[in-house]
Tab-separated table of N, CA and C in Angstrom:
chain	number	residue	atom	x	y	z
P	83	MET	N	-0.529	8.124	27.334
P	83	MET	CA	-1.232	7.724	26.111
P	83	MET	C	-1.018	6.220	25.926
P	84	SER	N	-2.108	5.491	26.005
P	84	SER	CA	-2.039	4.044	25.798
P	84	SER	C	-1.990	3.716	24.300
P	85	ARG	N	-1.073	2.822	23.935
P	85	ARG	CA	-0.913	2.439	22.527
P	85	ARG	C	-0.857	0.914	22.355
P	86	ALA	N	-1.338	0.167	23.328
P	86	ALA	CA	-1.238	-1.290	23.254
P	86	ALA	C	-2.029	-1.859	22.070
P	87	ILE	N	-3.217	-1.363	21.838
P	87	ILE	CA	-4.043	-1.860	20.732
P	87	ILE	C	-3.458	-1.397	19.398
P	88	VAL	N	-3.030	-0.139	19.336
P	88	VAL	CA	-2.392	0.356	18.114
P	88	VAL	C	-1.194	-0.526	17.768
P	89	ALA	N	-0.384	-0.855	18.757
P	89	ALA	CA	0.795	-1.697	18.509
P	89	ALA	C	0.394	-3.067	17.969
P	90	GLU	N	-0.674	-3.626	18.490
P	90	GLU	CA	-1.150	-4.927	17.995
P	90	GLU	C	-1.641	-4.822	16.554
P	91	LEU	N	-2.329	-3.737	16.226
P	91	LEU	CA	-2.816	-3.532	14.860
P	91	LEU	C	-1.685	-3.186	13.901
P	92	GLU	N	-0.637	-2.586	14.413
P	92	GLU	CA	0.497	-2.212	13.573
P	92	GLU	C	1.291	-3.432	13.106
P	93	GLY	N	1.323	-4.481	13.913
P	93	GLY	CA	2.095	-5.676	13.570
P	93	GLY	C	1.753	-6.251	12.201
P	94	PRO	N	0.480	-6.511	11.894
P	94	PRO	CA	0.140	-7.045	10.573
P	94	PRO	C	0.508	-6.109	9.422
P	95	TYR	N	0.367	-4.804	9.625
P	95	TYR	CA	0.787	-3.849	8.588
P	95	TYR	C	2.299	-3.958	8.356
P	96	GLN	N	3.073	-3.994	9.431
P	96	GLN	CA	4.531	-4.086	9.276
P	96	GLN	C	4.914	-5.383	8.561
P	97	ARG	N	4.242	-6.472	8.893
P	97	ARG	CA	4.504	-7.763	8.238
P	97	ARG	C	4.136	-7.691	6.759
P	98	ALA	N	2.990	-7.117	6.445
P	98	ALA	CA	2.565	-7.001	5.051
P	98	ALA	C	3.548	-6.160	4.248
P	99	PHE	N	4.003	-5.054	4.826
P	99	PHE	CA	4.947	-4.215	4.105
P	99	PHE	C	6.276	-4.945	3.898
P	100	ALA	N	6.731	-5.666	4.910
P	100	ALA	CA	7.985	-6.412	4.783
P	100	ALA	C	7.877	-7.460	3.670
P	101	LEU	N	6.728	-8.125	3.566
P	101	LEU	CA	6.536	-9.101	2.491
P	101	LEU	C	6.500	-8.423	1.127
P	102	LEU	N	5.896	-7.253	1.050
P	102	LEU	CA	5.857	-6.520	-0.211
P	102	LEU	C	7.280	-6.118	-0.630
P	103	ALA	N	8.074	-5.647	0.315
P	103	ALA	CA	9.469	-5.294	0.026
P	103	ALA	C	10.257	-6.527	-0.405
P	104	GLN	N	10.002	-7.651	0.247
P	104	GLN	CA	10.662	-8.907	-0.127
P	104	GLN	C	10.264	-9.308	-1.546
P	105	PHE	N	8.995	-9.129	-1.881
P	105	PHE	CA	8.532	-9.450	-3.227
P	105	PHE	C	9.309	-8.640	-4.263
P	106	ILE	N	9.459	-7.354	-4.018
P	106	ILE	CA	10.202	-6.511	-4.963
P	106	ILE	C	11.614	-7.063	-5.143
P	107	ASP	N	12.228	-7.473	-4.055
P	107	ASP	CA	13.598	-7.995	-4.128
P	107	ASP	C	13.704	-9.278	-4.946
P	108	VAL	N	12.738	-10.182	-4.804
P	108	VAL	CA	12.868	-11.501	-5.444
P	108	VAL	C	12.208	-11.594	-6.814
P	109	CYS	N	11.368	-10.644	-7.143
P	109	CYS	CA	10.630	-10.718	-8.405
P	109	CYS	C	11.585	-10.539	-9.592
P	110	PRO	N	11.647	-11.521	-10.485
P	110	PRO	CA	12.488	-11.355	-11.680
P	110	PRO	C	11.952	-10.226	-12.564
P	111	GLU	N	12.848	-9.582	-13.281
P	111	GLU	CA	12.474	-8.440	-14.128
P	111	GLU	C	11.376	-8.798	-15.131
P	112	ASN	N	11.426	-9.994	-15.703
P	112	ASN	CA	10.413	-10.355	-16.700
P	112	ASN	C	9.026	-10.475	-16.066
P	113	VAL	N	8.952	-10.963	-14.845
P	113	VAL	CA	7.668	-11.061	-14.141
P	113	VAL	C	7.221	-9.663	-13.715
P	114	TRP	N	8.136	-8.862	-13.240
P	114	TRP	CA	7.847	-7.490	-12.819
P	114	TRP	C	7.145	-6.709	-13.929
P	115	ALA	N	7.566	-6.951	-15.162
P	115	ALA	CA	7.055	-6.193	-16.308
P	115	ALA	C	5.776	-6.767	-16.913
P	116	GLU	N	5.426	-7.997	-16.585
P	116	GLU	CA	4.284	-8.618	-17.262
P	116	GLU	C	2.954	-8.272	-16.606
P	117	THR	N	1.897	-8.459	-17.375
P	117	THR	CA	0.546	-8.259	-16.867
P	117	THR	C	0.052	-9.569	-16.279
P	118	ASN	N	-0.516	-9.480	-15.089
P	118	ASN	CA	-1.049	-10.651	-14.400
P	118	ASN	C	-2.283	-10.186	-13.643
P	119	GLY	N	-3.404	-10.839	-13.873
P	119	GLY	CA	-4.632	-10.418	-13.206
P	119	GLY	C	-5.177	-9.102	-13.734
P	120	GLY	N	-4.831	-8.772	-14.971
P	120	GLY	CA	-5.357	-7.572	-15.594
P	120	GLY	C	-4.488	-6.333	-15.455
P	121	TRP	N	-3.475	-6.395	-14.615
P	121	TRP	CA	-2.607	-5.233	-14.377
P	121	TRP	C	-1.154	-5.670	-14.409
P	122	PRO	N	-0.254	-4.792	-14.850
P	122	PRO	CA	1.163	-5.120	-14.736
P	122	PRO	C	1.524	-5.377	-13.265
P	123	VAL	N	2.398	-6.316	-13.032
P	123	VAL	CA	2.792	-6.658	-11.662
P	123	VAL	C	3.326	-5.415	-10.948
P	124	TRP	N	4.207	-4.664	-11.605
P	124	TRP	CA	4.766	-3.472	-10.963
P	124	TRP	C	3.663	-2.487	-10.571
P	125	GLN	N	2.594	-2.422	-11.383
P	125	GLN	CA	1.520	-1.472	-11.101
P	125	GLN	C	0.713	-1.912	-9.879
P	126	GLN	N	0.564	-3.213	-9.685
P	126	GLN	CA	-0.128	-3.682	-8.485
P	126	GLN	C	0.669	-3.329	-7.237
P	127	VAL	N	1.997	-3.442	-7.317
P	127	VAL	CA	2.844	-3.049	-6.193
P	127	VAL	C	2.713	-1.543	-5.963
P	128	ALA	N	2.786	-0.769	-7.032
P	128	ALA	CA	2.658	0.686	-6.915
P	128	ALA	C	1.321	1.059	-6.285
P	129	HIS	N	0.263	0.377	-6.680
P	129	HIS	CA	-1.061	0.643	-6.125
P	129	HIS	C	-1.097	0.328	-4.632
P	130	ALA	N	-0.564	-0.820	-4.250
P	130	ALA	CA	-0.561	-1.192	-2.834
P	130	ALA	C	0.166	-0.137	-1.999
P	131	VAL	N	1.276	0.356	-2.495
P	131	VAL	CA	2.043	1.372	-1.770
P	131	VAL	C	1.279	2.695	-1.741
P	132	ALA	N	0.730	3.106	-2.871
P	132	ALA	CA	0.004	4.380	-2.933
P	132	ALA	C	-1.207	4.387	-2.011
P	133	VAL	N	-1.884	3.261	-1.891
P	133	VAL	CA	-3.059	3.207	-1.025
P	133	VAL	C	-2.651	3.324	0.443
P	134	LEU	N	-1.487	2.805	0.807
P	134	LEU	CA	-0.985	3.036	2.170
P	134	LEU	C	-0.886	4.537	2.422
P	135	ASN	N	-0.364	5.255	1.449
P	135	ASN	CA	-0.255	6.708	1.547
P	135	ASN	C	-1.651	7.343	1.636
P	136	PHE	N	-2.572	6.887	0.810
P	136	PHE	CA	-3.947	7.405	0.807
P	136	PHE	C	-4.588	7.291	2.191
P	137	PHE	N	-4.390	6.154	2.858
P	137	PHE	CA	-5.035	5.910	4.141
P	137	PHE	C	-4.614	6.896	5.231
P	138	ILE	N	-3.447	7.524	5.095
P	138	ILE	CA	-2.981	8.413	6.162
P	138	ILE	C	-3.227	9.889	5.881
P	139	LEU	N	-3.740	10.224	4.706
P	139	LEU	CA	-3.994	11.631	4.392
P	139	LEU	C	-5.185	12.119	5.207
P	140	GLU	N	-5.001	13.212	5.927
P	140	GLU	CA	-6.019	13.702	6.855
P	140	GLU	C	-6.904	14.797	6.277
P	141	LYS	N	-6.317	15.652	5.435
P	141	LYS	CA	-7.048	16.807	4.911
P	141	LYS	C	-7.065	16.734	3.395
P	142	ASP	N	-8.053	17.388	2.801
P	142	ASP	CA	-8.167	17.370	1.343
P	142	ASP	C	-6.939	17.935	0.646
P	143	ASP	N	-6.240	18.848	1.307
P	143	ASP	CA	-5.058	19.430	0.660
P	143	ASP	C	-3.759	18.717	1.043
P	144	ASP	N	-3.836	17.633	1.820
P	144	ASP	CA	-2.642	16.829	2.087
P	144	ASP	C	-2.179	16.199	0.781
P	145	ALA	N	-0.898	16.215	0.560
P	145	ALA	CA	-0.334	15.709	-0.689
P	145	ALA	C	0.199	14.290	-0.526
P	146	PHE	N	0.073	13.538	-1.603
P	146	PHE	CA	0.698	12.223	-1.660
P	146	PHE	C	2.213	12.385	-1.677
P	147	VAL	N	2.913	11.395	-1.173
P	147	VAL	CA	4.368	11.330	-1.336
P	147	VAL	C	4.629	11.310	-2.845
P	148	PRO	N	5.609	12.064	-3.332
P	148	PRO	CA	5.898	12.032	-4.773
P	148	PRO	C	6.109	10.594	-5.257
P	149	ALA	N	5.393	10.251	-6.316
P	149	ALA	CA	5.353	8.867	-6.796
P	149	ALA	C	5.987	8.748	-8.176
P	150	PRO	N	6.422	7.545	-8.516
P	150	PRO	CA	7.045	7.325	-9.827
P	150	PRO	C	6.039	7.054	-10.947
P	151	ALA	N	4.755	7.317	-10.699
P	151	ALA	CA	3.711	7.121	-11.714
P	151	ALA	C	2.585	8.107	-11.428
P	152	GLU	N	1.750	8.316	-12.425
P	152	GLU	CA	0.607	9.225	-12.292
P	152	GLU	C	-0.460	8.623	-11.372
P	153	LEU	N	-1.280	9.492	-10.781
P	153	LEU	CA	-2.309	9.064	-9.834
P	153	LEU	C	-3.281	8.057	-10.455
P	154	GLY	N	-3.678	8.258	-11.701
P	154	GLY	CA	-4.590	7.318	-12.356
P	154	GLY	C	-4.001	5.920	-12.456
P	155	VAL	N	-2.713	5.838	-12.661
P	155	VAL	CA	-2.009	4.548	-12.706
P	155	VAL	C	-1.932	3.966	-11.301
P	156	LEU	N	-1.581	4.803	-10.331
P	156	LEU	CA	-1.460	4.339	-8.947
P	156	LEU	C	-2.777	3.811	-8.400
P	157	MET	N	-3.881	4.417	-8.799
P	157	MET	CA	-5.187	4.026	-8.269
P	157	MET	C	-5.928	3.034	-9.165
P	158	LEU	N	-5.205	2.457	-10.105
P	158	LEU	CA	-5.748	1.439	-11.017
P	158	LEU	C	-6.958	1.939	-11.795
P	159	ARG	N	-6.905	3.192	-12.188
P	159	ARG	CA	-7.945	3.729	-13.061
P	159	ARG	C	-7.533	3.614	-14.526
P	160	GLU	N	-6.235	3.478	-14.743
P	160	GLU	CA	-5.707	3.311	-16.102
P	160	GLU	C	-4.464	2.436	-16.050
P	161	GLN	N	-4.235	1.742	-17.137
P	161	GLN	CA	-3.079	0.849	-17.196
P	161	GLN	C	-1.802	1.654	-17.412
P	162	GLY	N	-0.795	1.343	-16.605
P	162	GLY	CA	0.485	2.012	-16.737
P	162	GLY	C	1.201	1.577	-18.006
P	163	GLN	N	1.655	2.536	-18.763
P	163	GLN	CA	2.370	2.240	-20.007
P	163	GLN	C	3.881	2.316	-19.810
P	164	GLN	N	4.316	3.070	-18.820
P	164	GLN	CA	5.738	3.280	-18.566
P	164	GLN	C	6.148	2.441	-17.357
P	165	LEU	N	6.945	1.408	-17.582
P	165	LEU	CA	7.409	0.528	-16.507
P	165	LEU	C	8.151	1.340	-15.445
P	166	VAL	N	7.817	1.095	-14.189
P	166	VAL	CA	8.545	1.687	-13.073
P	166	VAL	C	9.527	0.639	-12.572
P	167	SER	N	10.777	1.006	-12.471
P	167	SER	CA	11.812	0.050	-12.064
P	167	SER	C	11.614	-0.405	-10.623
P	168	LYS	N	12.177	-1.556	-10.329
P	168	LYS	CA	12.131	-2.063	-8.963
P	168	LYS	C	12.850	-1.113	-8.010
P	169	GLU	N	13.934	-0.513	-8.451
P	169	GLU	CA	14.680	0.419	-7.600
P	169	GLU	C	13.842	1.660	-7.277
P	170	ALA	N	13.168	2.194	-8.279
P	170	ALA	CA	12.302	3.359	-8.046
P	170	ALA	C	11.142	2.990	-7.124
P	171	MET	N	10.611	1.781	-7.291
P	171	MET	CA	9.498	1.352	-6.445
P	171	MET	C	9.946	1.159	-4.999
P	172	LYS	N	11.131	0.613	-4.808
P	172	LYS	CA	11.645	0.443	-3.443
P	172	LYS	C	11.829	1.798	-2.770
P	173	ALA	N	12.376	2.768	-3.493
P	173	ALA	CA	12.575	4.099	-2.925
P	173	ALA	C	11.232	4.735	-2.573
P	174	TYR	N	10.279	4.633	-3.481
P	174	TYR	CA	8.930	5.159	-3.233
P	174	TYR	C	8.308	4.467	-2.020
P	175	GLY	N	8.421	3.162	-1.981
P	175	GLY	CA	7.871	2.402	-0.864
P	175	GLY	C	8.455	2.825	0.473
P	176	GLN	N	9.732	3.057	0.526
P	176	GLN	CA	10.360	3.466	1.781
P	176	GLN	C	9.897	4.860	2.221
P	177	GLU	N	9.695	5.756	1.262
P	177	GLU	CA	9.193	7.086	1.614
P	177	GLU	C	7.764	7.007	2.148
P	178	VAL	N	6.933	6.209	1.494
P	178	VAL	CA	5.550	6.046	1.965
P	178	VAL	C	5.542	5.371	3.325
P	179	LYS	N	6.357	4.338	3.498
P	179	LYS	CA	6.397	3.637	4.786
P	179	LYS	C	6.802	4.592	5.902
P	180	ALA	N	7.766	5.453	5.651
P	180	ALA	CA	8.177	6.419	6.674
P	180	ALA	C	7.011	7.334	7.048
P	181	ALA	N	6.240	7.766	6.060
P	181	ALA	CA	5.082	8.627	6.326
P	181	ALA	C	4.001	7.875	7.109
P	182	VAL	N	3.742	6.637	6.725
P	182	VAL	CA	2.734	5.835	7.433
P	182	VAL	C	3.195	5.559	8.856
P	183	ASP	N	4.450	5.159	9.013
P	183	ASP	CA	4.967	4.873	10.352
P	183	ASP	C	4.863	6.098	11.261
P	184	ALA	N	5.157	7.282	10.717
P	184	ALA	CA	5.066	8.505	11.511
P	184	ALA	C	3.621	8.781	11.925
P	185	ARG	N	2.681	8.541	11.012
P	185	ARG	CA	1.265	8.768	11.342
P	185	ARG	C	0.784	7.767	12.384
P	186	VAL	N	1.149	6.507	12.221
P	186	VAL	CA	0.738	5.474	13.172
P	186	VAL	C	1.336	5.764	14.553
P	187	ALA	N	2.542	6.277	14.592
P	187	ALA	CA	3.196	6.584	15.864
P	187	ALA	C	2.441	7.647	16.657
P	188	ARG	N	1.666	8.466	15.976
P	188	ARG	CA	0.886	9.507	16.656
P	188	ARG	C	-0.489	9.020	17.116
P	189	LEU	N	-0.865	7.807	16.747
P	189	LEU	CA	-2.174	7.278	17.150
P	189	LEU	C	-2.124	6.712	18.565
P	190	ALA	N	-3.168	6.980	19.309
P	190	ALA	CA	-3.373	6.372	20.621
P	190	ALA	C	-4.553	5.411	20.509
P	191	ASP	N	-4.647	4.504	21.439
P	191	ASP	CA	-5.763	3.555	21.435
P	191	ASP	C	-7.108	4.280	21.395
P	192	ALA	N	-7.212	5.392	22.102
P	192	ALA	CA	-8.474	6.148	22.143
P	192	ALA	C	-8.862	6.696	20.771
P	193	ASP	N	-7.892	6.865	19.874
P	193	ASP	CA	-8.178	7.375	18.527
P	193	ASP	C	-8.839	6.332	17.625
P	194	LEU	N	-8.710	5.082	17.958
P	194	LEU	CA	-9.114	4.008	17.048
P	194	LEU	C	-10.605	3.980	16.732
P	195	THR	N	-11.423	4.503	17.601
P	195	THR	CA	-12.868	4.522	17.334
P	195	THR	C	-13.320	5.810	16.649
P	196	SER	N	-12.426	6.777	16.541
P	196	SER	CA	-12.749	8.022	15.838
P	196	SER	C	-12.794	7.769	14.341
P	197	ILE	N	-13.620	8.542	13.664
P	197	ILE	CA	-13.771	8.395	12.211
P	197	ILE	C	-12.628	9.122	11.502
P	198	GLN	N	-12.027	8.448	10.540
P	198	GLN	CA	-11.021	9.077	9.683
P	198	GLN	C	-11.828	9.769	8.587
P	199	GLU	N	-12.041	11.061	8.758
P	199	GLU	CA	-12.985	11.817	7.934
P	199	GLU	C	-12.634	11.806	6.446
P	200	ARG	N	-11.386	12.086	6.100
P	200	ARG	CA	-11.022	12.210	4.685
P	200	ARG	C	-11.174	10.883	3.953
P	201	VAL	N	-10.640	9.815	4.522
P	201	VAL	CA	-10.746	8.501	3.880
P	201	VAL	C	-12.213	8.091	3.797
P	202	SER	N	-12.972	8.334	4.851
P	202	SER	CA	-14.401	8.002	4.842
P	202	SER	C	-15.117	8.703	3.705
P	203	LYS	N	-14.823	9.994	3.545
P	203	LYS	CA	-15.464	10.777	2.485
P	203	LYS	C	-15.078	10.227	1.108
P	204	LYS	N	-13.830	9.913	0.914
P	204	LYS	CA	-13.361	9.428	-0.392
P	204	LYS	C	-13.913	8.042	-0.717
P	205	ILE	N	-14.023	7.179	0.282
P	205	ILE	CA	-14.510	5.810	0.056
P	205	ILE	C	-16.035	5.762	0.017
P	206	GLY	N	-16.688	6.692	0.724
P	206	GLY	CA	-18.144	6.744	0.696
P	206	GLY	C	-18.824	6.013	1.835
P	207	ARG	N	-18.075	5.701	2.871
P	207	ARG	CA	-18.656	5.118	4.086
P	207	ARG	C	-17.734	5.435	5.258
P	208	GLU	N	-18.310	5.479	6.444
P	208	GLU	CA	-17.518	5.833	7.616
P	208	GLU	C	-16.530	4.725	7.971
P	209	LEU	N	-15.290	5.134	8.145
P	209	LEU	CA	-14.228	4.222	8.562
P	209	LEU	C	-13.519	4.823	9.769
P	210	SER	N	-13.398	4.034	10.802
P	210	SER	CA	-12.660	4.483	11.981
P	210	SER	C	-11.160	4.325	11.718
P	211	TYR	N	-10.384	4.953	12.577
P	211	TYR	CA	-8.934	4.762	12.479
P	211	TYR	C	-8.571	3.297	12.719
P	212	GLY	N	-9.327	2.612	13.544
P	212	GLY	CA	-9.093	1.181	13.752
P	212	GLY	C	-9.291	0.403	12.462
P	213	ALA	N	-10.357	0.716	11.733
P	213	ALA	CA	-10.607	0.049	10.452
P	213	ALA	C	-9.499	0.369	9.456
P	214	VAL	N	-9.046	1.610	9.462
P	214	VAL	CA	-7.954	1.986	8.560
P	214	VAL	C	-6.693	1.210	8.908
P	215	MET	N	-6.418	1.030	10.187
P	215	MET	CA	-5.244	0.246	10.590
P	215	MET	C	-5.328	-1.179	10.038
P	216	VAL	N	-6.505	-1.771	10.112
P	216	VAL	CA	-6.696	-3.122	9.570
P	216	VAL	C	-6.489	-3.108	8.057
P	217	MET	N	-6.997	-2.072	7.403
P	217	MET	CA	-6.877	-1.990	5.945
P	217	MET	C	-5.435	-1.785	5.492
P	218	LEU	N	-4.594	-1.178	6.332
P	218	LEU	CA	-3.181	-1.039	5.966
P	218	LEU	C	-2.582	-2.406	5.655
P	219	ALA	N	-2.962	-3.402	6.431
P	219	ALA	CA	-2.449	-4.764	6.199
P	219	ALA	C	-3.278	-5.506	5.166
P	220	SER	N	-4.600	-5.472	5.289
P	220	SER	CA	-5.432	-6.328	4.437
P	220	SER	C	-5.349	-5.945	2.969
P	221	HIS	N	-5.350	-4.669	2.659
P	221	HIS	CA	-5.270	-4.250	1.264
P	221	HIS	C	-3.912	-4.612	0.676
P	222	THR	N	-2.862	-4.419	1.441
P	222	THR	CA	-1.521	-4.776	0.976
P	222	THR	C	-1.434	-6.275	0.717
P	223	MET	N	-1.965	-7.077	1.627
P	223	MET	CA	-1.902	-8.534	1.464
P	223	MET	C	-2.723	-8.996	0.256
P	224	TYR	N	-3.835	-8.345	-0.003
P	224	TYR	CA	-4.642	-8.694	-1.171
P	224	TYR	C	-3.804	-8.570	-2.441
P	225	HIS	N	-3.147	-7.434	-2.598
P	225	HIS	CA	-2.353	-7.225	-3.813
P	225	HIS	C	-1.087	-8.065	-3.808
P	226	LEU	N	-0.535	-8.331	-2.647
P	226	LEU	CA	0.613	-9.223	-2.571
P	226	LEU	C	0.232	-10.621	-3.060
P	227	GLY	N	-0.975	-11.060	-2.756
P	227	GLY	CA	-1.446	-12.351	-3.251
P	227	GLY	C	-1.487	-12.392	-4.769
P	228	SER	N	-1.958	-11.326	-5.382
P	228	SER	CA	-1.968	-11.249	-6.844
P	228	SER	C	-0.556	-11.298	-7.397
P	229	CYS	N	0.331	-10.599	-6.754
P	229	CYS	CA	1.729	-10.582	-7.210
P	229	CYS	C	2.386	-11.944	-7.016
P	230	ASP	N	2.119	-12.580	-5.887
P	230	ASP	CA	2.657	-13.925	-5.652
P	230	ASP	C	2.168	-14.913	-6.708
P	231	ALA	N	0.932	-14.737	-7.158
P	231	ALA	CA	0.398	-15.613	-8.206
P	231	ALA	C	1.247	-15.501	-9.470
P	232	ALA	N	1.723	-14.306	-9.771
P	232	ALA	CA	2.584	-14.126	-10.946
P	232	ALA	C	3.883	-14.909	-10.782
P	233	LEU	N	4.445	-14.899	-9.587
P	233	LEU	CA	5.651	-15.704	-9.343
P	233	LEU	C	5.359	-17.189	-9.523
P	234	ARG	N	4.267	-17.634	-8.936
P	234	ARG	CA	3.925	-19.062	-8.997
P	234	ARG	C	3.601	-19.504	-10.423
P	235	ASP	N	3.040	-18.603	-11.221
P	235	ASP	CA	2.780	-18.922	-12.629
P	235	ASP	C	4.073	-19.224	-13.386
P	236	HIS	N	5.185	-18.760	-12.837
P	236	HIS	CA	6.496	-18.997	-13.446
P	236	HIS	C	7.288	-20.074	-12.712
P	237	GLY	N	6.595	-20.831	-11.849
P	237	GLY	CA	7.247	-21.909	-11.117
P	237	GLY	C	8.129	-21.444	-9.964
P	238	LEU	N	7.957	-20.197	-9.539
P	238	LEU	CA	8.744	-19.652	-8.458
P	238	LEU	C	7.919	-19.636	-7.170
P	239	PRO	N	8.578	-19.722	-6.026
P	239	PRO	CA	7.812	-19.635	-4.770
P	239	PRO	C	7.348	-18.208	-4.521
P	240	GLY	N	6.183	-18.079	-3.954
P	240	GLY	CA	5.711	-16.764	-3.541
P	240	GLY	C	6.361	-16.387	-2.223
P	241	VAL	N	6.202	-15.138	-1.835
P	241	VAL	CA	6.777	-14.712	-0.561
P	241	VAL	C	5.790	-14.889	0.593
P	242	PHE	N	4.533	-15.142	0.252
P	242	PHE	CA	3.517	-15.309	1.304
P	242	PHE	C	2.867	-16.667	1.165
């Protein structure tokens, strides 16, 4: 089973996740709790992590990793009212990362052109596993940029 292309696509996802984890570590509590860009900073992190989980669900009855917030909050359909601690978010993130890493480990290069049926159905357009691999990094980096802006608004360096 050839995995050279999968390994190349996995690199940006691993980098994005490492930066997100670094952000959680360096983000001051006051910034973590504030709203920036229309959403609480912690909720943007929660969303980025939850979407990683979403991308790997294969069947309609596959369950999300237990999360520290409701699905509507995780998917940015409603504003979170209950702050999720950085410690709870780190634990959640590590559980999701383990699930994503396990799923990626089962991918072969030949799988990359196959359609990820469940995600395609939920998003409303066909997405290959290759596209999903790219989205693991790009979606995370998008939200990391929003979170970094909150740090910079406070005169702090961003992680990216």
